């Protein structure tokens, strides 16, 4: 039975009993090659860089959970991003969000600029800025919403219509929202990208990336890049992400609930200056978030009234439940200092220009008991 209800969809996505044994879970096909009956006579699997049954089950699941036709899994989120940029040729232009994951910015500026692709960074929270930046050379628009770490919201449908008019491809990094909260393809995006390392995996035990799309030609091009460049995930990692997807809805529900509690607690704290969480009605573009997302998630950032790096450092090293680490989206809560950790690859002037101050603290609110999480932040801030 095919259901559009998220809980049913996430649990059954891509799950077919193994035809040879009836195993309810797709086995980990730890193999590099497949025996052929005669040259060219095979069962759809030739060599595991090109096809693997565990990966195939995951790729089907990825398509299902993002309401797309096709899914492709990569060895990391940045490998998925890398594949999208390889659709382009020297001379092509990309319009990218000014505020996005540091590793994406690094890949664009440090790797791809030298191959003759140019990147224009604009504040995409106002879709008009995207429209103004379009030139005949614009081939790709890259956005992230909500953004990391300031939770800036971009109107996906508005950018999709601008992109369509310009004949460009719109790719949305949907890592922060996860398919539980937002489905960019439904809003007109051409490609959805995920760092499956985060909410899809959900247990901080795997590095992986994903692309999902509807257009067959685009899928063929990206599949060609996937097998030609070889950034494919191993079968065990595919198994872990498949397993993670089965509980995405219950985890996300709790991330949202805990995120709401922590965001509201911090907002009322006398030592806290500002909390960046897209669930607040006065958060910039909250109306758009409300329109395009089903909830507001467990990612948030905040600054202290004492804006010194020293004061932030005290909180960062003072939490006991929130572990000081990069990454996000796991069941356990993490605390992070973007300026010196996740976003250190962005030059300080660029960071400040985008509102990412030295004192900013980012939280990935996990699914532990919310009262314990609040208690932990309380003792660390006080
Ligand atoms: C982590 C992350 C990436 C990169 O993914 P990896 O799996 O670490 O390669 C890209 N975008 C966002 C928003 C991320 O959080």
mmCIF file of C-alpha atoms and ligand atoms in Angstrom:
data_model
loop_
_atom_site.group_PDB
_atom_site.id
_atom_site.type_symbol
_atom_site.label_atom_id
_atom_site.label_comp_id
_atom_site.label_asym_id
_atom_site.label_seq_id
_atom_site.Cartn_x
_atom_site.Cartn_y
_atom_site.Cartn_z
ATOM 1 C CA UNK A 1 0.000 0.000 0.000
ATOM 2 C CA UNK A 2 1.370 3.400 -0.988
ATOM 3 C CA UNK A 3 0.803 6.103 1.611
ATOM 4 C CA UNK A 4 1.538 9.812 1.574
ATOM 5 C CA UNK A 5 1.552 9.847 5.402
ATOM 6 C CA UNK A 6 5.131 10.562 6.450
ATOM 7 C CA UNK A 7 5.444 7.845 9.114
ATOM 8 C CA UNK A 8 4.327 5.080 6.755
ATOM 9 C CA UNK A 9 6.290 6.496 3.859
ATOM 10 C CA UNK A 10 9.583 6.761 5.753
ATOM 11 C CA UNK A 11 9.376 3.246 7.192
ATOM 12 C CA UNK A 12 8.482 1.523 3.934
ATOM 13 C CA UNK A 13 10.513 3.652 1.487
ATOM 14 C CA UNK A 14 12.622 1.411 -0.726
ATOM 15 C CA UNK A 15 11.916 -1.641 1.452
ATOM 16 C CA UNK A 16 11.307 -4.837 -0.479
ATOM 17 C CA UNK A 17 11.980 -8.241 1.089
ATOM 18 C CA UNK A 18 15.204 -9.704 -0.321
ATOM 19 C CA UNK A 19 14.062 -11.918 -3.246
ATOM 20 C CA UNK A 20 16.562 -14.711 -2.529
ATOM 21 C CA UNK A 21 15.817 -15.174 1.202
ATOM 22 C CA UNK A 22 12.808 -13.075 2.195
ATOM 23 C CA UNK A 23 14.987 -11.035 4.603
ATOM 24 C CA UNK A 24 12.854 -8.056 5.592
ATOM 25 C CA UNK A 25 15.889 -5.738 5.721
ATOM 26 C CA UNK A 26 17.920 -5.195 2.583
ATOM 27 C CA UNK A 27 21.170 -7.140 3.118
ATOM 28 C CA UNK A 28 24.567 -5.449 3.049
ATOM 29 C CA UNK A 29 25.841 -6.612 -0.341
ATOM 30 C CA UNK A 30 29.544 -6.452 0.452
ATOM 31 C CA UNK A 31 30.770 -7.259 -3.027
ATOM 32 C CA UNK A 32 32.789 -5.480 -5.679
ATOM 33 C CA UNK A 33 31.595 -7.394 -8.713
ATOM 34 C CA UNK A 34 28.858 -9.741 -9.984
ATOM 35 C CA UNK A 35 29.202 -12.953 -11.953
ATOM 36 C CA UNK A 36 27.811 -12.838 -15.484
ATOM 37 C CA UNK A 37 26.206 -15.867 -17.161
ATOM 38 C CA UNK A 38 27.736 -14.873 -20.498
ATOM 39 C CA UNK A 39 29.472 -11.617 -21.518
ATOM 40 C CA UNK A 40 26.954 -8.812 -20.982
ATOM 41 C CA UNK A 41 24.378 -11.216 -19.512
ATOM 42 C CA UNK A 42 23.761 -10.083 -15.924
ATOM 43 C CA UNK A 43 21.021 -9.233 -13.436
ATOM 44 C CA UNK A 44 21.375 -5.460 -13.666
ATOM 45 C CA UNK A 45 24.537 -5.414 -11.577
ATOM 46 C CA UNK A 46 27.994 -5.398 -13.168
ATOM 47 C CA UNK A 47 30.466 -3.644 -10.898
ATOM 48 C CA UNK A 48 29.724 -2.081 -7.512
ATOM 49 C CA UNK A 49 30.905 1.449 -8.322
ATOM 50 C CA UNK A 50 28.072 1.536 -10.879
ATOM 51 C CA UNK A 51 25.420 -0.510 -9.053
ATOM 52 C CA UNK A 52 24.967 -2.154 -5.672
ATOM 53 C CA UNK A 53 21.656 -3.599 -4.375
ATOM 54 C CA UNK A 54 22.000 -2.025 -0.895
ATOM 55 C CA UNK A 55 22.688 1.335 -2.502
ATOM 56 C CA UNK A 56 19.834 0.815 -4.965
ATOM 57 C CA UNK A 57 17.385 0.242 -2.077
ATOM 58 C CA UNK A 58 18.633 3.409 -0.385
ATOM 59 C CA UNK A 59 18.437 5.436 -3.603
ATOM 60 C CA UNK A 60 14.817 4.322 -4.075
ATOM 61 C CA UNK A 61 14.096 5.335 -0.465
ATOM 62 C CA UNK A 62 15.744 8.744 -0.982
ATOM 63 C CA UNK A 63 13.507 9.405 -3.988
ATOM 64 C CA UNK A 64 10.379 8.362 -2.076
ATOM 65 C CA UNK A 65 11.026 10.518 1.010
ATOM 66 C CA UNK A 66 11.719 13.643 -1.087
ATOM 67 C CA UNK A 67 8.767 13.080 -3.456
ATOM 68 C CA UNK A 68 11.198 12.693 -6.351
ATOM 69 C CA UNK A 69 11.537 10.122 -9.121
ATOM 70 C CA UNK A 70 15.246 9.396 -8.717
ATOM 71 C CA UNK A 71 17.744 9.287 -5.872
ATOM 72 C CA UNK A 72 21.537 9.028 -5.976
ATOM 73 C CA UNK A 73 23.730 8.351 -2.955
ATOM 74 C CA UNK A 74 27.258 9.743 -2.583
ATOM 75 C CA UNK A 75 30.157 9.126 -0.223
ATOM 76 C CA UNK A 76 29.535 12.483 1.533
ATOM 77 C CA UNK A 77 27.394 15.586 1.316
ATOM 78 C CA UNK A 78 30.199 17.524 -0.331
ATOM 79 C CA UNK A 79 30.665 14.703 -2.872
ATOM 80 C CA UNK A 80 26.982 15.173 -3.798
ATOM 81 C CA UNK A 81 27.546 18.935 -4.168
ATOM 82 C CA UNK A 82 30.703 18.258 -6.178
ATOM 83 C CA UNK A 83 28.671 16.113 -8.613
ATOM 84 C CA UNK A 84 26.154 18.919 -9.177
ATOM 85 C CA UNK A 85 28.894 21.447 -10.025
ATOM 86 C CA UNK A 86 30.373 18.939 -12.486
ATOM 87 C CA UNK A 87 27.230 19.411 -14.609
ATOM 88 C CA UNK A 88 28.756 22.797 -15.521
ATOM 89 C CA UNK A 89 31.461 23.920 -17.945
ATOM 90 C CA UNK A 90 34.124 26.638 -17.779
ATOM 91 C CA UNK A 91 32.527 30.061 -18.259
ATOM 92 C CA UNK A 92 29.282 29.090 -16.520
ATOM 93 C CA UNK A 93 28.041 31.131 -13.591
ATOM 94 C CA UNK A 94 26.485 29.990 -10.338
ATOM 95 C CA UNK A 95 24.388 32.158 -8.054
ATOM 96 C CA UNK A 96 24.839 30.903 -4.510
ATOM 97 C CA UNK A 97 23.477 31.936 -1.134
ATOM 98 C CA UNK A 98 25.764 34.273 0.809
ATOM 99 C CA UNK A 99 25.068 32.361 4.010
ATOM 100 C CA UNK A 100 25.650 28.646 3.636
ATOM 101 C CA UNK A 101 27.595 25.644 4.872
ATOM 102 C CA UNK A 102 31.313 26.517 5.065
ATOM 103 C CA UNK A 103 32.382 23.379 3.199
ATOM 104 C CA UNK A 104 30.155 24.260 0.249
ATOM 105 C CA UNK A 105 31.712 27.722 0.107
ATOM 106 C CA UNK A 106 35.198 26.184 0.280
ATOM 107 C CA UNK A 107 34.428 23.713 -2.533
ATOM 108 C CA UNK A 108 33.114 26.508 -4.743
ATOM 109 C CA UNK A 109 35.885 29.046 -4.128
ATOM 110 C CA UNK A 110 38.951 26.867 -3.597
ATOM 111 C CA UNK A 111 38.286 24.007 -6.015
ATOM 112 C CA UNK A 112 35.881 25.006 -8.757
ATOM 113 C CA UNK A 113 36.812 28.645 -9.351
ATOM 114 C CA UNK A 114 40.144 27.510 -10.751
ATOM 115 C CA UNK A 115 38.285 25.428 -13.331
ATOM 116 C CA UNK A 116 36.736 28.595 -14.720
ATOM 117 C CA UNK A 117 33.328 28.442 -13.040
ATOM 118 C CA UNK A 118 32.322 31.662 -11.328
ATOM 119 C CA UNK A 119 30.228 32.036 -8.223
ATOM 120 C CA UNK A 120 28.185 35.056 -7.209
ATOM 121 C CA UNK A 121 27.089 35.167 -3.591
ATOM 122 C CA UNK A 122 23.849 36.966 -2.931
ATOM 123 C CA UNK A 123 21.453 37.349 -0.027
ATOM 124 C CA UNK A 124 18.804 34.911 -1.256
ATOM 125 C CA UNK A 125 16.411 35.690 1.625
ATOM 126 C CA UNK A 126 15.152 38.350 -0.775
ATOM 127 C CA UNK A 127 14.366 36.518 -4.037
ATOM 128 C CA UNK A 128 14.687 39.778 -5.958
ATOM 129 C CA UNK A 129 18.457 39.703 -5.330
ATOM 130 C CA UNK A 130 18.612 36.380 -7.179
ATOM 131 C CA UNK A 131 16.647 37.813 -10.056
ATOM 132 C CA UNK A 132 19.006 40.809 -10.268
ATOM 133 C CA UNK A 133 22.099 38.602 -10.323
ATOM 134 C CA UNK A 134 20.972 36.461 -13.282
ATOM 135 C CA UNK A 135 23.004 36.778 -16.495
ATOM 136 C CA UNK A 136 22.881 34.717 -19.712
ATOM 137 C CA UNK A 137 25.734 32.670 -18.214
ATOM 138 C CA UNK A 138 23.793 31.655 -15.088
ATOM 139 C CA UNK A 139 23.412 27.882 -15.211
ATOM 140 C CA UNK A 140 22.853 26.981 -11.585
ATOM 141 C CA UNK A 141 21.304 28.514 -8.489
ATOM 142 C CA UNK A 142 22.376 27.013 -5.166
ATOM 143 C CA UNK A 143 20.428 27.735 -2.006
ATOM 144 C CA UNK A 144 20.220 26.423 1.514
ATOM 145 C CA UNK A 145 17.159 26.999 3.711
ATOM 146 C CA UNK A 146 17.134 27.243 6.671
ATOM 147 C CA UNK A 147 20.795 28.249 6.527
ATOM 148 C CA UNK A 148 23.633 27.158 8.662
ATOM 149 C CA UNK A 149 24.073 28.700 11.237
ATOM 150 C CA UNK A 150 21.786 31.766 11.118
ATOM 151 C CA UNK A 151 18.578 29.957 10.136
ATOM 152 C CA UNK A 152 17.929 32.365 7.280
ATOM 153 C CA UNK A 153 14.927 31.421 5.198
ATOM 154 C CA UNK A 154 14.727 31.637 1.407
ATOM 155 C CA UNK A 155 11.456 31.344 -0.495
ATOM 156 C CA UNK A 156 12.060 28.185 -2.534
ATOM 157 C CA UNK A 157 8.996 28.607 -4.792
ATOM 158 C CA UNK A 158 9.943 32.221 -5.613
ATOM 159 C CA UNK A 159 13.551 31.314 -6.486
ATOM 160 C CA UNK A 160 12.326 28.284 -8.472
ATOM 161 C CA UNK A 161 10.204 30.467 -10.718
ATOM 162 C CA UNK A 162 13.123 32.891 -11.277
ATOM 163 C CA UNK A 163 15.385 29.933 -12.029
ATOM 164 C CA UNK A 164 12.919 28.404 -14.465
ATOM 165 C CA UNK A 165 12.578 31.677 -16.364
ATOM 166 C CA UNK A 166 16.369 31.907 -16.637
ATOM 167 C CA UNK A 167 16.677 28.295 -17.802
ATOM 168 C CA UNK A 168 18.947 27.515 -14.841
ATOM 169 C CA UNK A 169 18.961 24.523 -12.507
ATOM 170 C CA UNK A 170 17.877 25.168 -8.931
ATOM 171 C CA UNK A 171 19.539 22.966 -6.306
ATOM 172 C CA UNK A 172 18.396 23.182 -2.684
ATOM 173 C CA UNK A 173 20.542 21.917 0.193
ATOM 174 C CA UNK A 174 17.762 20.467 2.380
ATOM 175 C CA UNK A 175 20.054 19.096 5.097
ATOM 176 C CA UNK A 176 18.803 21.327 7.931
ATOM 177 C CA UNK A 177 15.094 20.812 7.314
ATOM 178 C CA UNK A 178 15.208 17.117 6.333
ATOM 179 C CA UNK A 179 12.404 15.680 4.176
ATOM 180 C CA UNK A 180 10.222 15.526 7.294
ATOM 181 C CA UNK A 181 9.963 19.316 7.364
ATOM 182 C CA UNK A 182 10.365 20.384 3.760
ATOM 183 C CA UNK A 183 10.264 18.963 0.210
ATOM 184 C CA UNK A 184 11.920 21.400 -2.238
ATOM 185 C CA UNK A 185 11.001 19.406 -5.381
ATOM 186 C CA UNK A 186 7.316 20.018 -4.591
ATOM 187 C CA UNK A 187 8.124 23.749 -4.555
ATOM 188 C CA UNK A 188 9.757 23.712 -7.981
ATOM 189 C CA UNK A 189 13.418 22.910 -7.261
ATOM 190 C CA UNK A 190 15.235 20.722 -9.804
ATOM 191 C CA UNK A 191 17.612 18.953 -7.406
ATOM 192 C CA UNK A 192 17.521 18.366 -3.651
ATOM 193 C CA UNK A 193 20.853 17.789 -1.942
ATOM 194 C CA UNK A 194 21.353 16.247 1.498
ATOM 195 C CA UNK A 195 24.227 15.639 3.781
ATOM 196 C CA UNK A 196 22.776 12.267 4.861
ATOM 197 C CA UNK A 197 25.407 12.423 7.604
ATOM 198 C CA UNK A 198 22.975 14.589 9.556
ATOM 199 C CA UNK A 199 19.226 13.926 10.059
ATOM 200 C CA UNK A 200 18.836 11.104 7.508
ATOM 201 C CA UNK A 201 21.501 8.973 9.204
ATOM 202 C CA UNK A 202 20.544 10.516 12.505
ATOM 203 C CA UNK A 203 23.006 8.719 14.785
ATOM 204 C CA UNK A 204 26.351 10.445 14.117
ATOM 205 C CA UNK A 205 27.854 7.234 12.775
ATOM 206 C CA UNK A 206 28.116 7.723 9.016
ATOM 207 C CA UNK A 207 29.292 10.238 6.377
ATOM 208 C CA UNK A 208 27.113 10.283 3.281
ATOM 209 C CA UNK A 209 25.363 12.538 0.760
ATOM 210 C CA UNK A 210 22.350 12.403 -1.535
ATOM 211 C CA UNK A 211 20.795 14.004 -4.604
ATOM 212 C CA UNK A 212 17.140 13.619 -5.550
ATOM 213 C CA UNK A 213 15.498 14.808 -8.796
ATOM 214 C CA UNK A 214 12.523 14.317 -11.110
ATOM 215 C CA UNK A 215 14.023 14.970 -14.530
ATOM 216 C CA UNK A 216 15.294 11.819 -16.235
ATOM 217 C CA UNK A 217 17.937 13.600 -18.309
ATOM 218 C CA UNK A 218 19.318 15.296 -15.221
ATOM 219 C CA UNK A 219 19.354 11.917 -13.425
ATOM 220 C CA UNK A 220 21.252 10.323 -16.330
ATOM 221 C CA UNK A 221 23.844 13.112 -16.273
ATOM 222 C CA UNK A 222 24.289 12.903 -12.505
ATOM 223 C CA UNK A 223 24.432 9.098 -12.533
ATOM 224 C CA UNK A 224 27.130 9.337 -15.213
ATOM 225 C CA UNK A 225 29.096 11.711 -12.960
ATOM 226 C CA UNK A 226 28.511 9.453 -9.931
ATOM 227 C CA UNK A 227 29.968 6.371 -11.639
ATOM 228 C CA UNK A 228 32.658 8.239 -13.588
ATOM 229 C CA UNK A 229 34.016 10.184 -10.620
ATOM 230 C CA UNK A 230 33.396 7.353 -8.177
ATOM 231 C CA UNK A 231 32.356 9.125 -4.978
ATOM 232 C CA UNK A 232 29.992 6.302 -4.020
ATOM 233 C CA UNK A 233 29.128 5.158 -0.491
ATOM 234 C CA UNK A 234 29.900 1.615 0.639
ATOM 235 C CA UNK A 235 27.076 -0.875 1.225
ATOM 236 C CA UNK A 236 27.346 -0.811 5.028
ATOM 237 C CA UNK A 237 26.995 2.979 5.057
ATOM 238 C CA UNK A 238 23.968 2.675 2.759
ATOM 239 C CA UNK A 239 22.459 0.181 5.206
ATOM 240 C CA UNK A 240 22.966 2.651 8.087
ATOM 241 C CA UNK A 241 21.236 5.505 6.257
ATOM 242 C CA UNK A 242 18.371 3.206 5.176
ATOM 243 C CA UNK A 243 17.918 2.252 8.819
ATOM 244 C CA UNK A 244 18.101 5.909 9.888
ATOM 245 C CA UNK A 245 15.346 6.923 7.476
ATOM 246 C CA UNK A 246 12.939 4.464 9.139
ATOM 247 C CA UNK A 247 12.881 6.553 12.338
ATOM 248 C CA UNK A 248 13.241 9.998 10.766
ATOM 249 C CA UNK A 249 9.661 11.006 11.575
ATOM 250 C CA UNK A 250 9.813 10.107 15.276
ATOM 251 C CA UNK A 251 13.218 11.709 15.703
ATOM 252 C CA UNK A 252 12.214 14.887 13.874
ATOM 253 C CA UNK A 253 9.021 15.220 15.894
ATOM 254 C CA UNK A 254 11.132 15.193 19.069
ATOM 255 C CA UNK A 255 13.817 17.496 17.582
ATOM 256 C CA UNK A 256 11.034 19.997 16.825
ATOM 257 C CA UNK A 257 9.516 19.710 20.289
ATOM 258 C CA UNK A 258 12.865 20.038 22.088
ATOM 259 C CA UNK A 259 13.956 22.821 19.721
ATOM 260 C CA UNK A 260 10.863 24.828 20.646
ATOM 261 C CA UNK A 261 11.500 24.402 24.370
ATOM 262 C CA UNK A 262 15.206 25.285 24.179
ATOM 263 C CA UNK A 263 14.654 28.260 21.837
ATOM 264 C CA UNK A 264 12.017 29.737 24.149
ATOM 265 C CA UNK A 265 14.134 29.144 27.237
ATOM 266 C CA UNK A 266 17.145 30.912 25.728
ATOM 267 C CA UNK A 267 15.061 33.784 24.450
ATOM 268 C CA UNK A 268 13.911 34.578 27.981
ATOM 269 C CA UNK A 269 17.370 34.228 29.533
ATOM 270 C CA UNK A 270 18.663 37.597 30.808
ATOM 271 C CA UNK A 271 22.216 36.911 29.591
ATOM 272 C CA UNK A 272 21.134 36.003 26.043
ATOM 273 C CA UNK A 273 21.134 38.735 23.402
ATOM 274 C CA UNK A 274 19.493 37.058 20.410
ATOM 275 C CA UNK A 275 18.225 33.626 19.435
ATOM 276 C CA UNK A 276 18.155 32.625 15.780
ATOM 277 C CA UNK A 277 15.374 30.046 15.306
ATOM 278 C CA UNK A 278 12.957 30.113 12.387
ATOM 279 C CA UNK A 279 9.989 29.171 14.587
ATOM 280 C CA UNK A 280 9.813 32.611 16.202
ATOM 281 C CA UNK A 281 7.075 34.712 14.609
ATOM 282 C CA UNK A 282 9.468 37.695 14.497
ATOM 283 C CA UNK A 283 12.261 35.705 12.810
ATOM 284 C CA UNK A 284 12.997 37.241 9.379
ATOM 285 C CA UNK A 285 10.888 35.412 6.752
ATOM 286 C CA UNK A 286 9.068 33.351 9.399
ATOM 287 C CA UNK A 287 5.958 33.527 7.191
ATOM 288 C CA UNK A 288 7.834 31.845 4.365
ATOM 289 C CA UNK A 289 9.178 29.182 6.741
ATOM 290 C CA UNK A 290 5.627 28.558 7.917
ATOM 291 C CA UNK A 291 4.425 28.252 4.342
ATOM 292 C CA UNK A 292 7.115 25.887 3.061
ATOM 293 C CA UNK A 293 7.987 23.843 6.179
ATOM 294 C CA UNK A 294 5.908 21.498 8.348
ATOM 295 C CA UNK A 295 7.762 22.498 11.527
ATOM 296 C CA UNK A 296 10.850 24.443 12.600
ATOM 297 C CA UNK A 297 13.330 21.800 13.697
ATOM 298 C CA UNK A 298 15.954 21.591 16.391
ATOM 299 C CA UNK A 299 18.698 23.763 14.911
ATOM 300 C CA UNK A 300 19.267 27.176 16.439
ATOM 301 C CA UNK A 301 21.988 29.689 17.221
ATOM 302 C CA UNK A 302 22.316 32.376 19.843
ATOM 303 C CA UNK A 303 24.535 35.204 21.042
ATOM 304 C CA UNK A 304 25.176 36.424 24.558
ATOM 305 C CA UNK A 305 24.794 40.028 25.711
ATOM 306 C CA UNK A 306 28.515 39.839 26.548
ATOM 307 C CA UNK A 307 29.615 39.582 22.899
ATOM 308 C CA UNK A 308 33.241 38.653 23.651
ATOM 309 C CA UNK A 309 34.576 35.386 22.253
ATOM 310 C CA UNK A 310 35.699 34.620 25.812
ATOM 311 C CA UNK A 311 32.132 34.635 27.165
ATOM 312 C CA UNK A 312 30.978 32.350 24.346
ATOM 313 C CA UNK A 313 33.929 30.013 25.008
ATOM 314 C CA UNK A 314 32.843 29.640 28.637
ATOM 315 C CA UNK A 315 29.405 28.400 27.579
ATOM 316 C CA UNK A 316 30.898 26.213 24.846
ATOM 317 C CA UNK A 317 33.145 24.412 27.297
ATOM 318 C CA UNK A 318 30.664 24.504 30.179
ATOM 319 C CA UNK A 319 27.888 22.238 28.876
ATOM 320 C CA UNK A 320 27.837 18.624 30.019
ATOM 321 C CA UNK A 321 25.051 17.087 27.921
ATOM 322 C CA UNK A 322 25.616 19.206 24.819
ATOM 323 C CA UNK A 323 28.898 17.874 23.428
ATOM 324 C CA UNK A 324 31.266 20.333 21.806
ATOM 325 C CA UNK A 325 31.506 19.060 18.227
ATOM 326 C CA UNK A 326 30.941 19.874 14.588
ATOM 327 C CA UNK A 327 28.034 18.246 12.745
ATOM 328 C CA UNK A 328 24.352 18.087 13.651
ATOM 329 C CA UNK A 329 21.177 16.084 13.284
ATOM 330 C CA UNK A 330 22.076 13.175 15.567
ATOM 331 C CA UNK A 331 19.992 11.961 18.492
ATOM 332 C CA UNK A 332 22.467 13.546 20.929
ATOM 333 C CA UNK A 333 22.705 17.308 21.446
ATOM 334 C CA UNK A 334 25.738 19.163 20.144
ATOM 335 C CA UNK A 335 27.099 22.644 20.722
ATOM 336 C CA UNK A 336 29.382 24.371 18.248
ATOM 337 C CA UNK A 337 31.302 27.601 17.717
ATOM 338 C CA UNK A 338 30.824 28.370 13.984
ATOM 339 C CA UNK A 339 33.536 31.069 13.808
ATOM 340 C CA UNK A 340 36.310 28.674 14.875
ATOM 341 C CA UNK A 341 34.788 25.332 13.867
ATOM 342 C CA UNK A 342 32.237 24.720 11.079
ATOM 343 C CA UNK A 343 32.650 28.123 9.425
ATOM 344 C CA UNK A 344 36.366 28.760 9.967
ATOM 345 C CA UNK A 345 36.924 28.193 6.224
ATOM 346 C CA UNK A 346 34.974 31.406 5.480
ATOM 347 C CA UNK A 347 37.153 34.558 5.834
ATOM 348 C CA UNK A 348 36.289 36.585 8.959
ATOM 349 C CA UNK A 349 35.212 39.692 6.979
ATOM 350 C CA UNK A 350 32.826 37.537 4.916
ATOM 351 C CA UNK A 351 31.436 35.975 8.087
ATOM 352 C CA UNK A 352 30.852 39.330 9.775
ATOM 353 C CA UNK A 353 29.287 40.752 6.616
ATOM 354 C CA UNK A 354 26.743 37.914 6.722
ATOM 355 C CA UNK A 355 25.991 38.466 10.402
ATOM 356 C CA UNK A 356 27.978 35.511 11.714
ATOM 357 C CA UNK A 357 29.626 37.067 14.760
ATOM 358 C CA UNK A 358 32.602 35.693 16.717
ATOM 359 C CA UNK A 359 30.351 35.106 19.729
ATOM 360 C CA UNK A 360 27.695 33.076 17.907
ATOM 361 C CA UNK A 361 26.924 29.679 19.452
ATOM 362 C CA UNK A 362 25.104 27.004 17.449
ATOM 363 C CA UNK A 363 23.049 24.183 18.939
ATOM 364 C CA UNK A 364 21.881 20.966 17.394
ATOM 365 C CA UNK A 365 19.150 20.105 19.872
ATOM 366 C CA UNK A 366 18.956 16.327 20.245
ATOM 367 C CA UNK A 367 16.136 14.129 21.452
ATOM 368 C CA UNK A 368 17.169 13.708 25.100
ATOM 369 C CA UNK A 369 14.796 14.874 27.842
ATOM 370 C CA UNK A 370 14.091 18.553 27.192
ATOM 371 C CA UNK A 371 14.225 19.506 30.881
ATOM 372 C CA UNK A 372 17.730 18.061 31.142
ATOM 373 C CA UNK A 373 18.822 20.030 28.087
ATOM 374 C CA UNK A 374 17.487 23.283 29.526
ATOM 375 C CA UNK A 375 19.139 22.523 32.866
ATOM 376 C CA UNK A 376 22.468 21.951 31.116
ATOM 377 C CA UNK A 377 22.316 25.253 29.232
ATOM 378 C CA UNK A 378 21.259 27.038 32.409
ATOM 379 C CA UNK A 379 24.290 25.898 34.372
ATOM 380 C CA UNK A 380 26.640 26.609 31.449
ATOM 381 C CA UNK A 381 25.340 30.160 30.857
ATOM 382 C CA UNK A 382 25.111 31.055 34.544
HETATM 383 C C1 LIG B 1 27.346 18.800 6.764
HETATM 384 C C2 LIG B 1 26.744 19.605 5.703
HETATM 385 C C3 LIG B 1 27.172 19.508 4.369
HETATM 386 C C4 LIG B 1 28.326 18.612 3.957
HETATM 387 O O1 LIG B 1 28.041 17.267 4.141
HETATM 388 P P1 LIG B 1 29.155 16.154 4.515
HETATM 389 O O2 LIG B 1 28.328 14.925 4.672
HETATM 390 O O3 LIG B 1 29.827 16.596 5.758
HETATM 391 O O4 LIG B 1 30.103 16.086 3.368
HETATM 392 C C5 LIG B 1 26.522 20.266 3.422
HETATM 393 N N1 LIG B 1 25.516 21.113 3.757
HETATM 394 C C6 LIG B 1 25.090 21.233 5.023
HETATM 395 C C7 LIG B 1 23.982 22.175 5.323
HETATM 396 C C8 LIG B 1 25.687 20.499 6.036
HETATM 397 O O5 LIG B 1 25.272 20.658 7.294
#
